[in-house]
PDB file of C-alpha atoms in Angstrom:
ATOM      1  CA  MET A1099     142.522 184.402  10.520  1.00  0.00           C
ATOM      2  CA  PRO A1100     140.962 180.788   9.819  1.00  0.00           C
ATOM      3  CA  ARG A1101     141.323 178.617  12.835  1.00  0.00           C
ATOM      4  CA  PRO A1102     143.638 175.722  12.002  1.00  0.00           C
ATOM      5  CA  GLU A1103     141.878 172.343  11.852  1.00  0.00           C
ATOM      6  CA  ARG A1104     142.493 170.057  14.696  1.00  0.00           C
ATOM      7  CA  PRO A1105     143.458 166.552  13.784  1.00  0.00           C
ATOM      8  CA  LEU A1106     140.719 164.065  14.262  1.00  0.00           C
ATOM      9  CA  VAL A1107     141.246 161.818  17.455  1.00  0.00           C
ATOM     10  CA  PRO A1108     140.476 158.176  16.847  1.00  0.00           C
ATOM     11  CA  LEU A1109     137.956 156.750  19.191  1.00  0.00           C
ATOM     12  CA  SER A1110     138.727 154.208  21.562  1.00  0.00           C
ATOM     13  CA  PRO A1111     137.272 150.745  21.558  1.00  0.00           C
ATOM     14  CA  ARG A1112     135.174 151.651  24.672  1.00  0.00           C
ATOM     15  CA  ASP A1113     133.946 154.795  22.999  1.00  0.00           C
ATOM     16  CA  GLN A1114     133.020 153.056  19.866  1.00  0.00           C
ATOM     17  CA  ALA A1115     131.064 150.664  21.895  1.00  0.00           C
ATOM     18  CA  ILE A1116     129.156 153.317  23.689  1.00  0.00           C
ATOM     19  CA  ARG A1117     128.423 155.168  20.449  1.00  0.00           C
ATOM     20  CA  GLY A1118     127.222 152.016  18.751  1.00  0.00           C
ATOM     21  CA  ALA A1119     125.079 151.231  21.716  1.00  0.00           C
ATOM     22  CA  LEU A1120     123.520 154.719  21.704  1.00  0.00           C
ATOM     23  CA  ILE A1121     122.883 154.461  17.990  1.00  0.00           C
ATOM     24  CA  VAL A1122     121.061 151.235  18.263  1.00  0.00           C
ATOM     25  CA  LEU A1123     118.948 152.465  21.309  1.00  0.00           C
ATOM     26  CA  ALA A1124     118.013 155.596  19.232  1.00  0.00           C
ATOM     27  CA  SER A1125     117.070 153.290  16.472  1.00  0.00           C
ATOM     28  CA  LEU A1126     114.967 151.176  18.503  1.00  0.00           C
ATOM     29  CA  LEU A1127     113.197 154.272  19.959  1.00  0.00           C
ATOM     30  CA  LEU A1128     112.577 155.460  16.577  1.00  0.00           C
ATOM     31  CA  ALA A1129     111.353 152.169  15.412  1.00  0.00           C
ATOM     32  CA  LEU A1130     109.052 151.779  18.339  1.00  0.00           C
ATOM     33  CA  ALA A1131     107.365 155.198  17.589  1.00  0.00           C
ATOM     34  CA  LEU A1132     107.065 154.238  13.801  1.00  0.00           C
ATOM     35  CA  ASN A1133     105.551 150.782  15.084  1.00  0.00           C
ATOM     36  CA  VAL A1134     102.938 152.241  17.225  1.00  0.00           C
ATOM     37  CA  MET A1135     102.026 155.144  15.078  1.00  0.00           C
ATOM     38  CA  VAL A1136     102.502 154.181  11.481  1.00  0.00           C
ATOM     39  CA  VAL A1137     102.798 150.382  11.082  1.00  0.00           C
ATOM     40  CA  GLY A1138     100.132 150.063  13.853  1.00  0.00           C
ATOM     41  CA  GLU A1139      97.686 152.241  12.070  1.00  0.00           C
ATOM     42  CA  VAL A1140      98.170 150.126   8.755  1.00  0.00           C
ATOM     43  CA  ARG A1141      97.716 147.025  10.913  1.00  0.00           C
ATOM     44  CA  HIS A1142      94.627 147.982  12.479  1.00  0.00           C
ATOM     45  CA  LEU A1143      93.044 149.157   9.125  1.00  0.00           C
ATOM     46  CA  VAL A1144      93.967 145.786   7.394  1.00  0.00           C
ATOM     47  CA  ALA A1145      92.854 143.499  10.524  1.00  0.00           C
ATOM     48  CA  GLN A1146      89.355 145.493  10.627  1.00  0.00           C
ATOM     49  CA  GLN A1147      88.727 144.788   6.749  1.00  0.00           C
ATOM     50  CA  GLN A1148      89.757 141.093   7.705  1.00  0.00           C
ATOM     51  CA  LEU A1149      87.404 140.793  10.590  1.00  0.00           C
ATOM     52  CA  SER A1150      84.689 142.584   9.091  1.00  0.00           C
ATOM     53  CA  ASP A1151      84.652 140.102   6.161  1.00  0.00           C
ATOM     54  CA  THR A1152      84.893 137.067   8.467  1.00  0.00           C
ATOM     55  CA  PHE A1153      82.139 138.451  10.923  1.00  0.00           C
ATOM     56  CA  ARG A1154      79.555 139.272   8.129  1.00  0.00           C
ATOM     57  CA  ALA A1155      80.146 135.688   6.585  1.00  0.00           C
ATOM     58  CA  GLN A1156      79.461 134.241  10.029  1.00  0.00           C
ATOM     59  CA  LEU A1157      76.135 136.353  10.315  1.00  0.00           C
ATOM     60  CA  ARG A1158      75.147 135.134   7.043  1.00  0.00           C
ATOM     61  CA  GLU A1159      75.772 131.569   7.657  1.00  0.00           C
ATOM     62  CA  GLY A1160      74.205 131.971  11.270  1.00  0.00           C
ATOM     63  CA  THR A1161      77.441 130.779  12.923  1.00  0.00           C
ATOM     64  CA  ALA A1162      78.372 134.020  14.735  1.00  0.00           C
ATOM     65  CA  PRO A1163      79.438 133.291  18.505  1.00  0.00           C
ATOM     66  CA  VAL A1164      76.934 134.293  21.311  1.00  0.00           C
ATOM     67  CA  SER A1165      78.812 132.696  24.063  1.00  0.00           C
ATOM     68  CA  GLU A1166      82.382 131.965  25.083  1.00  0.00           C
ATOM     69  CA  GLY A1167      82.369 129.019  22.550  1.00  0.00           C
ATOM     70  CA  ASP A1168      82.001 129.027  19.030  1.00  0.00           C
ATOM     71  CA  PHE A1169      79.665 127.130  16.856  1.00  0.00           C
ATOM     72  CA  ASN A1170      81.224 123.919  17.548  1.00  0.00           C
ATOM     73  CA  ASP A1171      81.399 124.572  21.330  1.00  0.00           C
ATOM     74  CA  VAL A1172      85.278 125.317  21.061  1.00  0.00           C
ATOM     75  CA  LEU A1173      86.359 128.196  23.478  1.00  0.00           C
ATOM     76  CA  LEU A1174      86.801 131.267  21.381  1.00  0.00           C
ATOM     77  CA  ALA A1175      90.259 132.302  20.715  1.00  0.00           C
ATOM     78  CA  ASP A1176      91.593 135.917  21.648  1.00  0.00           C
ATOM     79  CA  GLY A1177      91.267 138.154  18.516  1.00  0.00           C
ATOM     80  CA  VAL A1178      88.181 136.368  16.911  1.00  0.00           C
ATOM     81  CA  PRO A1179      85.352 138.851  15.712  1.00  0.00           C
ATOM     82  CA  VAL A1180      82.079 138.755  18.165  1.00  0.00           C
ATOM     83  CA  ALA A1181      80.396 142.025  17.374  1.00  0.00           C
ATOM     84  CA  ILE A1182      80.225 145.245  15.301  1.00  0.00           C
ATOM     85  CA  ILE A1183      80.022 148.534  17.148  1.00  0.00           C
ATOM     86  CA  GLU A1184      78.691 151.734  15.323  1.00  0.00           C
ATOM     87  CA  ILE A1185      78.507 155.107  16.819  1.00  0.00           C
ATOM     88  CA  PRO A1186      77.050 157.567  14.352  1.00  0.00           C
ATOM     89  CA  ARG A1187      77.702 160.729  16.454  1.00  0.00           C
ATOM     90  CA  LEU A1188      81.527 159.884  16.448  1.00  0.00           C
ATOM     91  CA  GLY A1189      81.943 158.163  13.156  1.00  0.00           C
ATOM     92  CA  ILE A1190      82.987 154.976  14.700  1.00  0.00           C
ATOM     93  CA  ARG A1191      82.377 151.648  13.025  1.00  0.00           C
ATOM     94  CA  GLU A1192      84.544 148.859  14.583  1.00  0.00           C
ATOM     95  CA  VAL A1193      84.528 145.211  14.635  1.00  0.00           C
ATOM     96  CA  ILE A1194      84.960 144.050  18.424  1.00  0.00           C
ATOM     97  CA  VAL A1195      87.236 140.990  18.782  1.00  0.00           C
ATOM     98  CA  GLU A1196      87.320 138.541  22.043  1.00  0.00           C
ATOM     99  CA  GLY A1197      89.906 139.345  24.453  1.00  0.00           C
ATOM    100  CA  THR A1198      91.327 142.447  26.001  1.00  0.00           C
ATOM    101  CA  ASP A1199      95.071 141.984  26.370  1.00  0.00           C
ATOM    102  CA  SER A1200      97.430 144.376  24.490  1.00  0.00           C
ATOM    103  CA  GLU A1201      97.773 142.204  21.384  1.00  0.00           C
ATOM    104  CA  SER A1202      94.061 141.771  21.001  1.00  0.00           C
ATOM    105  CA  LEU A1203      93.492 145.427  21.272  1.00  0.00           C
ATOM    106  CA  GLN A1204      95.867 145.916  18.312  1.00  0.00           C
ATOM    107  CA  LEU A1205      93.170 144.557  16.070  1.00  0.00           C
ATOM    108  CA  GLY A1206      90.181 146.782  17.583  1.00  0.00           C
ATOM    109  CA  PRO A1207      87.946 147.251  20.573  1.00  0.00           C
ATOM    110  CA  GLY A1208      87.990 144.003  22.678  1.00  0.00           C
ATOM    111  CA  HIS A1209      85.163 142.311  24.711  1.00  0.00           C
ATOM    112  CA  ARG A1210      86.183 141.235  28.208  1.00  0.00           C
ATOM    113  CA  ARG A1211      85.410 137.622  28.134  1.00  0.00           C
ATOM    114  CA  ASP A1212      84.437 137.280  31.790  1.00  0.00           C
ATOM    115  CA  THR A1213      81.333 139.587  31.016  1.00  0.00           C
ATOM    116  CA  SER A1214      78.121 138.874  28.734  1.00  0.00           C
ATOM    117  CA  LEU A1215      78.024 139.778  25.189  1.00  0.00           C
ATOM    118  CA  PRO A1216      76.404 142.918  24.151  1.00  0.00           C
ATOM    119  CA  GLY A1217      72.626 142.687  23.947  1.00  0.00           C
ATOM    120  CA  GLN A1218      72.639 139.706  26.550  1.00  0.00           C
ATOM    121  CA  ALA A1219      71.129 140.034  30.117  1.00  0.00           C
ATOM    122  CA  GLY A1220      73.941 141.363  32.350  1.00  0.00           C
ATOM    123  CA  GLU A1221      76.745 143.591  32.077  1.00  0.00           C
ATOM    124  CA  SER A1222      79.390 143.770  29.011  1.00  0.00           C
ATOM    125  CA  VAL A1223      82.578 145.286  29.125  1.00  0.00           C
ATOM    126  CA  ILE A1224      84.136 146.673  25.803  1.00  0.00           C
ATOM    127  CA  MET A1225      87.810 147.849  25.975  1.00  0.00           C
ATOM    128  CA  GLY A1226      89.377 150.084  23.275  1.00  0.00           C
ATOM    129  CA  ARG A1227      92.593 152.081  22.747  1.00  0.00           C
ATOM    130  CA  ALA A1228      92.795 155.706  23.138  1.00  0.00           C
ATOM    131  CA  ALA A1229      95.492 156.542  20.809  1.00  0.00           C
ATOM    132  CA  ALA A1230      97.718 153.621  19.247  1.00  0.00           C
ATOM    133  CA  TYR A1231      96.493 151.243  16.546  1.00  0.00           C
ATOM    134  CA  GLY A1232      93.892 153.364  15.355  1.00  0.00           C
ATOM    135  CA  GLY A1233      92.496 154.698  18.709  1.00  0.00           C
ATOM    136  CA  PRO A1234      89.079 153.522  18.242  1.00  0.00           C
ATOM    137  CA  PHE A1235      87.907 154.627  21.655  1.00  0.00           C
ATOM    138  CA  GLY A1236      89.818 158.066  21.703  1.00  0.00           C
ATOM    139  CA  ARG A1237      86.760 160.202  21.434  1.00  0.00           C
ATOM    140  CA  ILE A1238      84.124 158.154  23.498  1.00  0.00           C
ATOM    141  CA  GLN A1239      84.588 160.677  26.413  1.00  0.00           C
ATOM    142  CA  GLU A1240      82.752 163.193  24.107  1.00  0.00           C
ATOM    143  CA  LEU A1241      79.477 160.992  24.357  1.00  0.00           C
ATOM    144  CA  ALA A1242      76.659 162.520  26.401  1.00  0.00           C
ATOM    145  CA  PRO A1243      73.627 161.119  28.185  1.00  0.00           C
ATOM    146  CA  GLY A1244      71.116 160.302  25.424  1.00  0.00           C
ATOM    147  CA  ASP A1245      73.283 159.600  22.593  1.00  0.00           C
ATOM    148  CA  GLU A1246      72.635 156.240  21.194  1.00  0.00           C
ATOM    149  CA  PHE A1247      74.769 153.772  19.219  1.00  0.00           C
ATOM    150  CA  THR A1248      74.312 150.121  18.156  1.00  0.00           C
ATOM    151  CA  ILE A1249      76.185 146.753  18.642  1.00  0.00           C
ATOM    152  CA  ARG A1250      75.426 143.849  16.201  1.00  0.00           C
ATOM    153  CA  THR A1251      76.092 140.497  17.417  1.00  0.00           C
ATOM    154  CA  GLY A1252      75.039 136.829  16.353  1.00  0.00           C
ATOM    155  CA  GLN A1253      71.588 137.506  18.218  1.00  0.00           C
ATOM    156  CA  GLY A1254      71.017 140.648  15.986  1.00  0.00           C
ATOM    157  CA  GLU A1255      71.199 144.399  16.408  1.00  0.00           C
ATOM    158  CA  HIS A1256      71.070 145.983  19.917  1.00  0.00           C
ATOM    159  CA  LEU A1257      70.257 149.573  20.501  1.00  0.00           C
ATOM    160  CA  TYR A1258      72.089 151.397  23.546  1.00  0.00           C
ATOM    161  CA  GLU A1259      71.491 154.738  25.083  1.00  0.00           C
ATOM    162  CA  VAL A1260      74.522 156.430  27.122  1.00  0.00           C
ATOM    163  CA  ILE A1261      73.600 157.137  30.738  1.00  0.00           C
ATOM    164  CA  GLY A1262      76.779 158.819  31.775  1.00  0.00           C
ATOM    165  CA  LEU A1263      80.679 159.082  31.560  1.00  0.00           C
ATOM    166  CA  ARG A1264      82.809 158.403  34.944  1.00  0.00           C
ATOM    167  CA  TYR A1265      86.290 158.293  36.113  1.00  0.00           C
ATOM    168  CA  ALA A1266      87.989 156.632  38.747  1.00  0.00           C
ATOM    169  CA  GLY A1267      86.257 157.515  42.026  1.00  0.00           C
ATOM    170  CA  ASP A1268      83.054 158.196  40.489  1.00  0.00           C
ATOM    171  CA  PRO A1269      79.936 156.384  41.743  1.00  0.00           C
ATOM    172  CA  SER A1270      78.801 153.466  39.475  1.00  0.00           C
ATOM    173  CA  PRO A1271      75.245 153.410  38.038  1.00  0.00           C
ATOM    174  CA  PRO A1272      72.696 151.606  40.070  1.00  0.00           C
ATOM    175  CA  ARG A1273      72.999 147.679  39.841  1.00  0.00           C
ATOM    176  CA  LEU A1274      71.154 146.056  37.015  1.00  0.00           C
ATOM    177  CA  ARG A1275      67.866 144.146  37.723  1.00  0.00           C
ATOM    178  CA  ALA A1276      66.992 140.875  36.403  1.00  0.00           C
ATOM    179  CA  GLY A1277      66.622 140.714  32.656  1.00  0.00           C
ATOM    180  CA  GLU A1278      68.477 144.180  32.184  1.00  0.00           C
ATOM    181  CA  SER A1279      71.579 144.733  29.946  1.00  0.00           C
ATOM    182  CA  ARG A1280      74.343 147.392  30.121  1.00  0.00           C
ATOM    183  CA  VAL A1281      77.522 147.899  28.177  1.00  0.00           C
ATOM    184  CA  ILE A1282      80.651 149.993  29.455  1.00  0.00           C
ATOM    185  CA  LEU A1283      82.930 151.410  26.984  1.00  0.00           C
ATOM    186  CA  THR A1284      86.297 151.662  28.479  1.00  0.00           C
ATOM    187  CA  THR A1285      89.422 153.579  27.369  1.00  0.00           C
ATOM    188  CA  ALA A1286      92.473 155.419  28.871  1.00  0.00           C
ATOM    189  CA  ARG A1287      92.210 159.067  29.849  1.00  0.00           C
ATOM    190  CA  GLY A1288      95.100 161.487  29.613  1.00  0.00           C
ATOM    191  CA  VAL A1289      97.538 162.645  27.205  1.00  0.00           C
ATOM    192  CA  PRO A1290      97.737 160.426  24.205  1.00  0.00           C
ATOM    193  CA  TYR A1291     100.216 157.773  24.511  1.00  0.00           C
ATOM    194  CA  ALA A1292     100.772 158.489  28.210  1.00  0.00           C
ATOM    195  CA  PRO A1293      97.684 157.335  29.918  1.00  0.00           C
ATOM    196  CA  SER A1294      96.946 158.645  33.417  1.00  0.00           C
ATOM    197  CA  GLY A1295      93.599 156.819  34.165  1.00  0.00           C
ATOM    198  CA  ILE A1296      90.383 154.971  33.046  1.00  0.00           C
ATOM    199  CA  ALA A1297      87.319 156.554  31.399  1.00  0.00           C
ATOM    200  CA  ARG A1298      84.183 154.282  31.318  1.00  0.00           C
ATOM    201  CA  VAL A1299      80.983 155.295  29.271  1.00  0.00           C
ATOM    202  CA  ASP A1300      77.785 153.457  30.588  1.00  0.00           C
ATOM    203  CA  ALA A1301      75.006 152.727  28.363  1.00  0.00           C
ATOM    204  CA  GLU A1302      71.747 150.802  28.900  1.00  0.00           C
ATOM    205  CA  LEU A1303      70.042 148.680  26.249  1.00  0.00           C
ATOM    206  CA  VAL A1304      67.066 149.956  24.949  1.00  0.00           C
ATOM    207  CA  SER A1305      66.109 147.232  22.426  1.00  0.00           C
ATOM    208  CA  GLU A1306      64.990 143.752  23.500  1.00  0.00           C
ATOM    209  CA  THR A1307      67.338 141.758  25.880  1.00  0.00           C
ATOM    210  CA  GLN A1308      68.780 138.433  24.432  1.00  0.00           C
ATOM    211  CA  PRO A1309      69.583 135.382  26.926  1.00  0.00           C
ATOM    212  CA  SER A1310      73.239 135.153  27.847  1.00  0.00           C
ATOM    213  CA  GLY A1311      75.291 132.353  26.714  1.00  0.00           C
ATOM    214  CA  PRO A1312      77.526 130.369  28.953  1.00  0.00           C
ATOM    215  CA  ARG A1313      80.719 131.398  30.216  1.00  0.00           C
ATOM    216  CA  GLN A1314      83.687 129.683  31.749  1.00  0.00           C
ATOM    217  CA  THR A1315      85.966 132.827  32.527  1.00  0.00           C
ATOM    218  CA  ARG A1316      85.070 134.620  35.652  1.00  0.00           C
ATOM    219  CA  PHE A1317      86.486 137.737  36.892  1.00  0.00           C
ATOM    220  CA  ALA A1318      88.609 135.954  39.463  1.00  0.00           C
ATOM    221  CA  THR A1319      90.209 133.427  36.841  1.00  0.00           C
ATOM    222  CA  LEU A1320      90.551 136.592  34.359  1.00  0.00           C
ATOM    223  CA  SER A1321      94.228 136.945  33.164  1.00  0.00           C
ATOM    224  CA  PRO A1322      95.780 140.015  34.429  1.00  0.00           C
ATOM    225  CA  ALA A1323      96.968 140.933  31.023  1.00  0.00           C
ATOM    226  CA  ASP A1324      93.098 141.243  30.052  1.00  0.00           C
ATOM    227  CA  ARG A1325      92.418 143.927  32.757  1.00  0.00           C
ATOM    228  CA  GLU A1326      92.499 147.703  32.425  1.00  0.00           C
ATOM    229  CA  LEU A1327      95.836 149.459  31.536  1.00  0.00           C
ATOM    230  CA  GLN A1328      97.851 146.055  31.923  1.00  0.00           C
ATOM    231  CA  GLY A1329     100.626 144.840  29.687  1.00  0.00           C
ATOM    232  CA  ASP A1330     101.170 141.248  28.869  1.00  0.00           C
ATOM    233  CA  THR A1331     104.372 139.621  30.261  1.00  0.00           C
ATOM    234  CA  SER A1332     103.706 136.002  29.093  1.00  0.00           C
ATOM    235  CA  MET A1333     105.804 136.754  26.153  1.00  0.00           C
ATOM    236  CA  VAL A1334     108.922 138.281  27.516  1.00  0.00           C
ATOM    237  CA  TRP A1335     110.876 135.281  26.174  1.00  0.00           C
ATOM    238  CA  ALA A1336     110.121 136.276  22.627  1.00  0.00           C
ATOM    239  CA  LEU A1337     111.487 139.711  23.370  1.00  0.00           C
ATOM    240  CA  VAL A1338     114.809 138.113  24.580  1.00  0.00           C
ATOM    241  CA  PHE A1339     114.949 136.170  21.353  1.00  0.00           C
ATOM    242  CA  ALA A1340     114.305 139.264  19.311  1.00  0.00           C
ATOM    243  CA  LEU A1341     116.970 141.050  21.155  1.00  0.00           C
ATOM    244  CA  GLN A1342     119.635 138.110  20.671  1.00  0.00           C
ATOM    245  CA  PHE A1343     118.590 138.055  16.876  1.00  0.00           C
ATOM    246  CA  LEU A1344     119.507 141.716  16.480  1.00  0.00           C
ATOM    247  CA  ILE A1345     122.815 141.315  18.278  1.00  0.00           C
ATOM    248  CA  VAL A1346     123.676 138.420  15.776  1.00  0.00           C
ATOM    249  CA  VAL A1347     122.679 140.525  13.029  1.00  0.00           C
ATOM    250  CA  GLU A1348     124.768 143.628  14.128  1.00  0.00           C
ATOM    251  CA  ILE A1349     127.948 141.462  14.786  1.00  0.00           C
ATOM    252  CA  ALA A1350     127.366 139.750  11.231  1.00  0.00           C
ATOM    253  CA  ALA A1351     126.898 143.280   9.710  1.00  0.00           C
ATOM    254  CA  VAL A1352     130.277 144.455  11.043  1.00  0.00           C
ATOM    255  CA  TRP A1353     132.148 141.352   9.829  1.00  0.00           C
ATOM    256  CA  ALA A1354     130.540 141.842   6.627  1.00  0.00           C
ATOM    257  CA  TYR A1355     131.564 145.409   6.314  1.00  0.00           C
ATOM    258  CA  ARG A1356     134.996 144.727   6.772  1.00  0.00           C
ATOM    259  CA  ASN A1357     135.452 141.453   4.722  1.00  0.00           C
ATOM    260  CA  VAL A1358     132.875 142.069   1.973  1.00  0.00           C
ATOM    261  CA  GLY A1359     132.316 145.609   1.539  1.00  0.00           C
ATOM    262  CA  SER A1360     129.881 148.374   2.287  1.00  0.00           C
ATOM    263  CA  ARG A1361     127.453 148.036  -0.587  1.00  0.00           C
ATOM    264  CA  ARG A1362     126.798 144.132  -0.129  1.00  0.00           C
ATOM    265  CA  THR A1363     126.516 144.760   3.465  1.00  0.00           C
ATOM    266  CA  TRP A1364     123.868 147.405   3.116  1.00  0.00           C
ATOM    267  CA  ILE A1365     121.877 145.498   0.741  1.00  0.00           C
ATOM    268  CA  VAL A1366     121.802 142.348   2.877  1.00  0.00           C
ATOM    269  CA  PHE A1367     121.721 143.723   6.403  1.00  0.00           C
ATOM    270  CA  VAL A1368     119.271 146.835   6.214  1.00  0.00           C
ATOM    271  CA  PRO A1369     116.164 144.842   5.618  1.00  0.00           C
ATOM    272  CA  LEU A1370     117.321 142.269   8.435  1.00  0.00           C
ATOM    273  CA  THR A1371     117.844 145.165  10.882  1.00  0.00           C
ATOM    274  CA  VAL A1372     114.547 146.693   9.830  1.00  0.00           C
ATOM    275  CA  PHE A1373     112.908 143.249  10.637  1.00  0.00           C
ATOM    276  CA  ALA A1374     114.615 142.807  13.953  1.00  0.00           C
ATOM    277  CA  GLY A1375     113.756 146.433  14.975  1.00  0.00           C
ATOM    278  CA  LEU A1376     109.831 145.834  14.035  1.00  0.00           C
ATOM    279  CA  TRP A1377     110.222 142.369  16.021  1.00  0.00           C
ATOM    280  CA  ILE A1378     111.733 144.039  18.976  1.00  0.00           C
ATOM    281  CA  THR A1379     109.310 146.936  19.208  1.00  0.00           C
ATOM    282  CA  GLY A1380     106.232 144.705  18.611  1.00  0.00           C
ATOM    283  CA  GLU A1381     107.352 142.713  21.619  1.00  0.00           C
ATOM    284  CA  ILE A1382     107.779 145.836  23.696  1.00  0.00           C
ATOM    285  CA  VAL A1383     104.328 147.162  22.679  1.00  0.00           C
ATOM    286  CA  ARG A1384     102.838 143.933  24.294  1.00  0.00           C
ATOM    287  CA  LEU A1385     104.481 145.070  27.447  1.00  0.00           C
ATOM    288  CA  LEU A1386     102.715 148.366  27.314  1.00  0.00           C
ATOM    289  CA  PRO A1387      99.243 149.147  28.827  1.00  0.00           C
ATOM    290  CA  ASN A1388      96.582 147.752  26.591  1.00  0.00           C
ATOM    291  CA  LEU A1389      94.517 150.859  26.331  1.00  0.00           C
ATOM    292  CA  LEU A1390      97.425 153.082  25.245  1.00  0.00           C
TER     293      LEU A1390
END
């Protein structure tokens, strides 16, 4: 015999509020995954194309930066192009930007601004994401001693030879002598999107060393957000505003659903909700480790 249908019990206001909160939370988690894995990939590709066009134009005009300042001696902003790295063995060609905070590394690999530019005397640190936003440095741990790659800056093309891969606790290469140049490619190690440590690839310059440009930033004054596996908390206030915007949108959507109708509500508030979700998740990404 078929079981008799049980009458639906209406949810209490408290249960409705909990259900609504869980739906919003699940939607935000889904939006975060889409932002990092899908929207982030598109943003990275578009940004790289724009950065490549800008930097190649600067190379033609002879205005590409060779220090921490631009052609007019104005301090470089985070996210401006400073070099192009090509690693033939891994099929990597990426524009390197100035700055290594979470937002800058969404555009491509970043140059830590307290170090020399590639090709110049001294040590240069280049940091790149392992998985999100194109994951440009996701395979650098495959590099072996003897592998070569090039980095082009405003001072020309520089050829580097890999000397080793190291993790936390491994000994560092010998100290540089006067006039020598080294680049350190840095990324996260571990499961994609769940970094458990840092991987560094050391490479020595085998072409001619160029003079170093002046730098105002030192390691002691480097922002914590620019260091390895750090998030940027300087814009938490923007996340608060984004959450407030989402709450206002949801309240207005409920009112419109009850007073205007479902069809008009969907047309107006779905785009607003999607925008709010991308805004919130974009600010959350800034708080996550920059090498993610």
